Amino acid sequence: MKADALRGHLDSLILAVVEKQPLHGYAIIEALSARSGGELDLPTGTIYPALRRLEKAGYLDSSWSEVGGRKRRTYELSSAGRRALATHRQEWKTFSQVVSGVLGEA
Amino acid sequence: MKADALRGHLDSLILAVVEKQPLHGYAIIEALSARSGGELDLPTGTIYPALRRLEKAGYLDSSWSEVGGRKRRTYELSSAGRRALATHRQEWKTFSQVVSGVLGEA
DNA sequence: CGACCTGTGTAGGCTGTCTACATGAAAGCC
DNA sequence: GGCTTTCATGTAGACAGCCTACACAGGTCG
C-alpha cells in the first residue's frame, strides 16, 4: 500500500484503535497491523510523533507505567478525542463516498 | 472536506475523470466538482502541477487547441495511464477497506 | 470601463509521513 | 559469557504533495 495514501487519515486510525482500551505506542502499531490484516505496518518514526501531536491537540492523554522493567507511555482517548473521532468517522464516510463516486466502477 | 485527505488519491481522480473523454485543466476541475456533488473544489494551483506531473510520468498526453480565442491544453489518458488507473482503483479498494475496517462502525 | 468568467501557469510555504539513527532493558539461543 | 531478537521510546532530517497567493490574458455582460 502506498505510503502517503494515509495522509490525513492516520490520526483517525490511531484514535479509533485506542477507543476501546488505552494502549501504548508499540501496542498501537501492532493493533493497527492486526486490525488491517497486516496491510498497515507503520514505522515508529511515524507513530510516536503522531501520538505527541494528538496529545498536544488534546485528543489523547498519556501516563507512564513500568511493566517488566520497561517503561510504557499509555495513551487514552480524551473526551475531546472522542468527539474528534466521531467527526473523523463522518468525514471519512463522505470522503470515501466521493472518491468511490469519482473513480466509478468501470 | 479536509484538504490533504486527498494526498495520494488526487492522481487517481484526475485519471478517472479523463478516462471517458479528454478534457482540459479547467474542465477537469469542473468535472471533479460535478462528479463529487460539489465536495471537491480544487484550486488551479493544485490541478495544473498535478497534470504536468502525470504527463511527465507518461500517464497523460496533452495537445493544444484554441477555442473562442482562448488556448486550451487538452489531456487524454495514455495506455500507461489506463493501466495505472486500473491499479489505482484496486489500491483504493484495499485502502478504503482497511480504513473502514479500523475505524469500525461504533 | 469594471467586474466576472474562462483558461493556464509559477513561487513559496506548510505539514505529515518516511528513512535512518540513537538508546536501553529483557529474553532466548549458542 | 556473548549475540541477536523483541519490546519500547524517541529525534533529526529529507521528501512529496497540496495549499495559498500571485501573475497574465482574452471574452462577456452590465
mmCIF file of C-alpha atoms (C1' of nucleotides) in Angstrom:
data_model
loop_
_atom_site.group_PDB
_atom_site.id
_atom_site.type_symbol
_atom_site.label_atom_id
_atom_site.label_comp_id
_atom_site.label_asym_id
_atom_site.label_seq_id
_atom_site.Cartn_x
_atom_site.Cartn_y
_atom_site.Cartn_z
ATOM 1 C CA MET A 1 0.000 0.000 0.000
ATOM 2 C CA LYS A 2 1.236 3.441 -0.931
ATOM 3 C CA ALA A 3 2.713 5.275 1.978
ATOM 4 C CA ASP A 4 1.157 8.680 1.826
ATOM 5 C CA ALA A 5 -2.294 7.469 0.973
ATOM 6 C CA LEU A 6 -2.630 7.685 4.731
ATOM 7 C CA ARG A 7 -2.144 11.428 4.789
ATOM 8 C CA GLY A 8 -4.760 12.973 6.971
ATOM 9 C CA HIS A 9 -6.260 9.642 7.933
ATOM 10 C CA LEU A 10 -3.644 8.335 10.313
ATOM 11 C CA ASP A 11 -4.973 10.414 13.188
ATOM 12 C CA SER A 12 -8.403 8.863 12.798
ATOM 13 C CA LEU A 13 -6.934 5.383 12.796
ATOM 14 C CA ILE A 14 -4.961 5.998 15.967
ATOM 15 C CA LEU A 15 -7.934 7.486 17.760
ATOM 16 C CA ALA A 16 -10.098 4.559 16.701
ATOM 17 C CA VAL A 17 -7.647 1.994 17.961
ATOM 18 C CA VAL A 18 -7.405 3.447 21.460
ATOM 19 C CA GLU A 19 -11.122 3.960 21.675
ATOM 20 C CA LYS A 20 -11.982 0.754 23.490
ATOM 21 C CA GLN A 21 -8.906 0.459 25.644
ATOM 22 C CA PRO A 22 -5.850 2.626 26.282
ATOM 23 C CA LEU A 23 -2.687 1.409 24.581
ATOM 24 C CA HIS A 24 0.975 2.337 24.446
ATOM 25 C CA GLY A 25 2.731 3.265 21.212
ATOM 26 C CA TYR A 26 4.208 -0.078 20.399
ATOM 27 C CA ALA A 27 0.903 -1.811 21.031
ATOM 28 C CA ILE A 28 -0.854 0.689 18.793
ATOM 29 C CA ILE A 29 1.385 -0.273 15.896
ATOM 30 C CA GLU A 30 0.590 -3.927 16.480
ATOM 31 C CA ALA A 31 -3.115 -3.246 16.883
ATOM 32 C CA LEU A 32 -3.213 -1.359 13.582
ATOM 33 C CA SER A 33 -1.386 -4.160 11.857
ATOM 34 C CA ALA A 34 -3.738 -6.739 13.319
ATOM 35 C CA ARG A 35 -6.891 -4.787 12.537
ATOM 36 C CA SER A 36 -5.814 -4.228 8.946
ATOM 37 C CA GLY A 37 -4.860 -7.808 8.261
ATOM 38 C CA GLY A 38 -1.200 -6.848 8.030
ATOM 39 C CA GLU A 39 -1.717 -4.079 5.478
ATOM 40 C CA LEU A 40 -0.613 -1.404 7.884
ATOM 41 C CA ASP A 41 2.914 -1.718 9.196
ATOM 42 C CA LEU A 42 3.788 1.715 10.461
ATOM 43 C CA PRO A 43 7.333 2.640 11.492
ATOM 44 C CA THR A 44 7.920 4.018 14.971
ATOM 45 C CA GLY A 45 9.115 7.277 13.453
ATOM 46 C CA THR A 46 5.606 7.776 12.162
ATOM 47 C CA ILE A 47 3.583 6.739 15.153
ATOM 48 C CA TYR A 48 5.418 8.444 18.015
ATOM 49 C CA PRO A 49 5.365 11.938 16.545
ATOM 50 C CA ALA A 50 1.710 11.387 15.674
ATOM 51 C CA LEU A 51 0.905 10.459 19.262
ATOM 52 C CA ARG A 52 2.638 13.550 20.567
ATOM 53 C CA ARG A 53 0.767 15.668 18.078
ATOM 54 C CA LEU A 54 -2.545 14.161 19.139
ATOM 55 C CA GLU A 55 -1.763 14.658 22.799
ATOM 56 C CA LYS A 56 -0.782 18.248 22.188
ATOM 57 C CA ALA A 57 -4.052 18.745 20.337
ATOM 58 C CA GLY A 58 -5.850 17.479 23.426
ATOM 59 C CA TYR A 59 -7.263 14.328 21.865
ATOM 60 C CA LEU A 60 -5.156 11.920 23.892
ATOM 61 C CA ASP A 61 -3.974 11.786 27.479
ATOM 62 C CA SER A 62 -0.853 9.848 28.386
ATOM 63 C CA SER A 63 0.525 8.276 31.518
ATOM 64 C CA TRP A 64 3.730 6.402 32.277
ATOM 65 C CA SER A 65 3.918 2.964 33.743
ATOM 66 C CA GLU A 66 6.532 0.253 34.097
ATOM 67 C CA VAL A 67 5.975 -3.315 33.029
ATOM 68 C CA GLY A 68 8.733 -5.873 33.424
ATOM 69 C CA GLY A 69 11.445 -3.237 33.744
ATOM 70 C CA ARG A 70 10.323 -1.416 30.586
ATOM 71 C CA LYS A 71 8.744 1.980 30.621
ATOM 72 C CA ARG A 72 5.491 2.413 28.801
ATOM 73 C CA ARG A 73 3.640 5.514 27.900
ATOM 74 C CA THR A 74 -0.002 4.639 27.650
ATOM 75 C CA TYR A 75 -2.394 6.797 25.717
ATOM 76 C CA GLU A 76 -6.121 7.054 26.205
ATOM 77 C CA LEU A 77 -8.821 8.948 24.426
ATOM 78 C CA SER A 78 -9.928 12.224 25.999
ATOM 79 C CA SER A 79 -13.470 13.448 25.687
ATOM 80 C CA ALA A 80 -12.318 15.905 23.041
ATOM 81 C CA GLY A 81 -10.663 12.983 21.290
ATOM 82 C CA ARG A 82 -13.925 11.093 21.383
ATOM 83 C CA ARG A 83 -15.689 13.968 19.693
ATOM 84 C CA ALA A 84 -12.894 14.298 17.151
ATOM 85 C CA LEU A 85 -13.156 10.615 16.365
ATOM 86 C CA ALA A 86 -16.874 10.919 15.684
ATOM 87 C CA THR A 87 -16.186 13.829 13.349
ATOM 88 C CA HIS A 88 -13.404 11.939 11.611
ATOM 89 C CA ARG A 89 -15.683 8.968 11.068
ATOM 90 C CA GLN A 90 -18.228 11.200 9.406
ATOM 91 C CA GLU A 91 -15.563 12.874 7.270
ATOM 92 C CA TRP A 92 -14.192 9.543 6.224
ATOM 93 C CA LYS A 93 -17.622 8.419 5.149
ATOM 94 C CA THR A 94 -18.043 11.498 2.967
ATOM 95 C CA PHE A 95 -14.530 11.267 1.621
ATOM 96 C CA SER A 96 -14.736 7.617 0.680
ATOM 97 C CA GLN A 97 -18.087 8.118 -0.989
ATOM 98 C CA VAL A 98 -16.699 10.998 -3.017
ATOM 99 C CA VAL A 99 -13.621 9.106 -4.146
ATOM 100 C CA SER A 100 -15.563 5.953 -4.914
ATOM 101 C CA GLY A 101 -18.055 8.017 -6.839
ATOM 102 C CA VAL A 102 -15.444 9.737 -8.948
ATOM 103 C CA LEU A 103 -13.420 6.604 -9.564
ATOM 104 C CA GLY A 104 -16.558 4.854 -10.661
ATOM 105 C CA GLU A 105 -16.722 1.159 -11.193
ATOM 106 C CA ALA A 106 -15.821 0.847 -14.860
ATOM 107 C CA MET B 1 -13.689 18.270 3.492
ATOM 108 C CA LYS B 2 -10.159 18.376 4.795
ATOM 109 C CA ALA B 3 -7.704 19.448 2.174
ATOM 110 C CA ASP B 4 -4.943 16.919 2.444
ATOM 111 C CA ALA B 5 -7.195 13.941 2.862
ATOM 112 C CA LEU B 6 -6.695 13.785 -0.887
ATOM 113 C CA ARG B 7 -2.995 13.079 -0.558
ATOM 114 C CA GLY B 8 -2.056 10.327 -2.899
ATOM 115 C CA HIS B 9 -5.564 9.996 -4.294
ATOM 116 C CA LEU B 10 -5.736 13.073 -6.469
ATOM 117 C CA ASP B 11 -3.899 11.381 -9.311
ATOM 118 C CA SER B 12 -6.446 8.605 -9.403
ATOM 119 C CA LEU B 13 -9.307 11.069 -9.506
ATOM 120 C CA ILE B 14 -7.793 13.004 -12.388
ATOM 121 C CA LEU B 15 -7.093 9.857 -14.377
ATOM 122 C CA ALA B 16 -10.632 8.644 -13.775
ATOM 123 C CA VAL B 17 -12.185 11.871 -14.952
ATOM 124 C CA VAL B 18 -10.375 11.929 -18.285
ATOM 125 C CA GLU B 19 -10.984 8.264 -18.859
ATOM 126 C CA LYS B 20 -14.089 8.596 -20.997
ATOM 127 C CA GLN B 21 -13.241 11.774 -22.845
ATOM 128 C CA PRO B 22 -10.198 14.056 -22.959
ATOM 129 C CA LEU B 23 -10.571 17.301 -21.014
ATOM 130 C CA HIS B 24 -8.588 20.452 -20.425
ATOM 131 C CA GLY B 25 -7.494 21.570 -16.954
ATOM 132 C CA TYR B 26 -10.291 23.945 -16.227
ATOM 133 C CA ALA B 27 -12.888 21.429 -17.353
ATOM 134 C CA ILE B 28 -11.288 18.782 -15.140
ATOM 135 C CA ILE B 29 -11.811 20.981 -12.105
ATOM 136 C CA GLU B 30 -15.453 21.411 -13.033
ATOM 137 C CA ALA B 31 -15.910 17.742 -13.784
ATOM 138 C CA LEU B 32 -14.492 16.780 -10.392
ATOM 139 C CA SER B 33 -16.772 19.239 -8.690
ATOM 140 C CA ALA B 34 -19.783 17.942 -10.585
ATOM 141 C CA ARG B 35 -18.969 14.278 -10.010
ATOM 142 C CA SER B 36 -18.482 14.824 -6.297
ATOM 143 C CA GLY B 37 -21.651 16.803 -5.777
ATOM 144 C CA GLY B 38 -19.660 19.930 -5.067
ATOM 145 C CA GLU B 39 -17.446 18.378 -2.404
ATOM 146 C CA LEU B 40 -14.323 18.774 -4.475
ATOM 147 C CA ASP B 41 -13.424 22.320 -5.414
ATOM 148 C CA LEU B 42 -9.764 22.179 -6.310
ATOM 149 C CA PRO B 43 -7.705 25.312 -6.855
ATOM 150 C CA THR B 44 -5.854 25.715 -10.133
ATOM 151 C CA GLY B 45 -2.572 25.691 -8.260
ATOM 152 C CA THR B 46 -3.303 22.113 -7.328
ATOM 153 C CA ILE B 47 -4.571 20.775 -10.599
ATOM 154 C CA TYR B 48 -2.107 22.218 -13.110
ATOM 155 C CA PRO B 49 1.020 20.951 -11.411
ATOM 156 C CA ALA B 50 -0.697 17.592 -10.979
ATOM 157 C CA LEU B 51 -1.444 17.410 -14.693
ATOM 158 C CA ARG B 52 2.143 18.182 -15.559
ATOM 159 C CA ARG B 53 3.309 15.568 -13.129
ATOM 160 C CA LEU B 54 1.002 12.985 -14.679
ATOM 161 C CA GLU B 55 2.088 13.861 -18.179
ATOM 162 C CA LYS B 56 5.720 13.631 -17.188
ATOM 163 C CA ALA B 57 5.005 10.232 -15.700
ATOM 164 C CA GLY B 58 3.581 9.171 -19.043
ATOM 165 C CA TYR B 59 0.002 8.696 -17.877
ATOM 166 C CA LEU B 60 -1.425 11.606 -19.841
ATOM 167 C CA ASP B 61 -0.818 13.057 -23.284
ATOM 168 C CA SER B 62 -1.614 16.695 -23.978
ATOM 169 C CA SER B 63 -2.361 18.736 -27.053
ATOM 170 C CA TRP B 64 -3.081 22.433 -27.594
ATOM 171 C CA SER B 65 -6.145 23.802 -29.263
ATOM 172 C CA GLU B 66 -7.842 27.179 -29.498
ATOM 173 C CA VAL B 67 -11.489 27.709 -28.723
ATOM 174 C CA GLY B 68 -13.004 31.181 -28.935
ATOM 175 C CA GLY B 69 -9.631 32.899 -28.815
ATOM 176 C CA ARG B 70 -8.576 31.018 -25.709
ATOM 177 C CA LYS B 71 -5.859 28.409 -25.702
ATOM 178 C CA ARG B 72 -6.669 25.083 -24.225
ATOM 179 C CA ARG B 73 -4.411 22.258 -23.311
ATOM 180 C CA THR B 74 -6.365 19.067 -23.544
ATOM 181 C CA TYR B 75 -5.254 15.959 -21.723
ATOM 182 C CA GLU B 76 -6.086 12.408 -22.586
ATOM 183 C CA LEU B 77 -5.297 9.120 -20.978
ATOM 184 C CA SER B 78 -2.372 7.173 -22.424
ATOM 185 C CA SER B 79 -2.311 3.405 -22.391
ATOM 186 C CA ALA B 80 0.093 3.515 -19.458
ATOM 187 C CA GLY B 81 -2.373 5.847 -17.765
ATOM 188 C CA ARG B 82 -5.130 3.357 -18.348
ATOM 189 C CA ARG B 83 -3.113 0.651 -16.661
ATOM 190 C CA ALA B 84 -2.208 2.995 -13.805
ATOM 191 C CA LEU B 85 -5.865 3.837 -13.311
ATOM 192 C CA ALA B 86 -6.780 0.171 -13.032
ATOM 193 C CA THR B 87 -4.040 -0.281 -10.435
ATOM 194 C CA HIS B 88 -5.188 2.792 -8.524
ATOM 195 C CA ARG B 89 -8.749 1.518 -8.463
ATOM 196 C CA GLN B 90 -7.545 -1.709 -6.912
ATOM 197 C CA GLU B 91 -5.379 0.122 -4.391
ATOM 198 C CA TRP B 92 -8.240 2.389 -3.444
ATOM 199 C CA LYS B 93 -10.448 -0.611 -2.815
ATOM 200 C CA THR B 94 -7.865 -2.123 -0.472
ATOM 201 C CA PHE B 95 -7.154 1.163 1.223
ATOM 202 C CA SER B 96 -10.778 2.052 1.856
ATOM 203 C CA GLN B 97 -11.488 -1.404 3.210
ATOM 204 C CA VAL B 98 -8.550 -1.127 5.577
ATOM 205 C CA VAL B 99 -9.536 2.293 6.879
ATOM 206 C CA SER B 100 -13.195 1.376 7.197
ATOM 207 C CA GLY B 101 -12.195 -1.779 8.995
ATOM 208 C CA VAL B 102 -10.008 0.014 11.501
ATOM 209 C CA LEU B 103 -12.428 2.842 12.097
ATOM 210 C CA GLY B 104 -15.163 0.327 12.713
ATOM 211 C CA GLU B 105 -18.754 1.302 12.936
ATOM 212 C CA ALA B 106 -19.165 2.096 16.619
ATOM 213 C "C1'" DC C 1 -14.902 50.546 -18.049
ATOM 214 C "C1'" DG C 2 -15.070 47.458 -14.371
ATOM 215 C "C1'" DA C 3 -16.250 43.020 -12.719
ATOM 216 C "C1'" DC C 4 -16.533 38.357 -13.565
ATOM 217 C "C1'" DC C 5 -15.760 34.016 -16.111
ATOM 218 C "C1'" DT C 6 -12.676 31.211 -18.748
ATOM 219 C "C1'" DG C 7 -8.073 29.474 -19.006
ATOM 220 C "C1'" DT C 8 -3.085 28.426 -17.943
ATOM 221 C "C1'" DG C 9 0.577 28.681 -15.105
ATOM 222 C "C1'" DT C 10 4.574 29.712 -11.216
ATOM 223 C "C1'" DA C 11 6.611 30.527 -6.425
ATOM 224 C "C1'" DG C 12 6.885 29.578 -1.940
ATOM 225 C "C1'" DG C 13 5.194 27.569 2.287
ATOM 226 C "C1'" DC C 14 3.399 24.020 5.276
ATOM 227 C "C1'" DT C 15 2.750 19.665 7.156
ATOM 228 C "C1'" DG C 16 2.841 14.956 7.672
ATOM 229 C "C1'" DT C 17 4.926 10.715 6.531
ATOM 230 C "C1'" DC C 18 9.224 8.474 5.602
ATOM 231 C "C1'" DT C 19 14.155 6.729 6.412
ATOM 232 C "C1'" DA C 20 17.774 6.478 9.439
ATOM 233 C "C1'" DC C 21 19.590 6.809 13.671
ATOM 234 C "C1'" DA C 22 20.062 6.566 18.901
ATOM 235 C "C1'" DT C 23 19.139 4.455 23.391
ATOM 236 C "C1'" DG C 24 18.157 0.768 26.600
ATOM 237 C "C1'" DA C 25 16.327 -3.386 29.197
ATOM 238 C "C1'" DA C 26 14.728 -8.209 28.901
ATOM 239 C "C1'" DA C 27 14.605 -12.786 26.799
ATOM 240 C "C1'" DG C 28 16.283 -16.510 24.173
ATOM 241 C "C1'" DC C 29 19.997 -19.031 21.957
ATOM 242 C "C1'" DC C 30 24.623 -20.902 21.194
ATOM 243 C "C1'" DG D 1 29.564 -15.261 28.731
ATOM 244 C "C1'" DG D 2 28.309 -13.083 24.421
ATOM 245 C "C1'" DC D 3 24.892 -12.468 20.375
ATOM 246 C "C1'" DT D 4 20.616 -11.497 18.415
ATOM 247 C "C1'" DT D 5 15.924 -10.547 18.650
ATOM 248 C "C1'" DT D 6 11.989 -8.458 20.783
ATOM 249 C "C1'" DC D 7 9.937 -4.747 23.355
ATOM 250 C "C1'" DA D 8 9.817 0.156 23.881
ATOM 251 C "C1'" DT D 9 10.525 5.172 23.205
ATOM 252 C "C1'" DG D 10 12.149 8.784 20.805
ATOM 253 C "C1'" DT D 11 14.759 12.582 17.477
ATOM 254 C "C1'" DA D 12 16.651 14.616 13.006
ATOM 255 C "C1'" DG D 13 16.373 15.461 8.507
ATOM 256 C "C1'" DA D 14 14.664 14.507 3.850
ATOM 257 C "C1'" DC D 15 10.878 14.499 0.639
ATOM 258 C "C1'" DA D 16 6.493 14.961 -1.638
ATOM 259 C "C1'" DG D 17 2.213 16.857 -2.397
ATOM 260 C "C1'" DC D 18 -1.273 20.008 -1.700
ATOM 261 C "C1'" DC D 19 -2.079 24.667 -0.335
ATOM 262 C "C1'" DT D 20 -2.336 29.994 -0.769
ATOM 263 C "C1'" DA D 21 -1.205 33.761 -3.354
ATOM 264 C "C1'" DC D 22 0.085 35.730 -7.332
ATOM 265 C "C1'" DA D 23 0.536 36.724 -12.431
ATOM 266 C "C1'" DC D 24 -1.152 37.048 -17.096
ATOM 267 C "C1'" DA D 25 -4.703 37.321 -20.768
ATOM 268 C "C1'" DG D 26 -8.969 37.295 -23.814
ATOM 269 C "C1'" DG D 27 -14.011 37.276 -23.600
ATOM 270 C "C1'" DT D 28 -18.697 38.674 -21.913
ATOM 271 C "C1'" DC D 29 -22.027 41.383 -19.557
ATOM 272 C "C1'" DG D 30 -23.896 45.205 -17.019
#
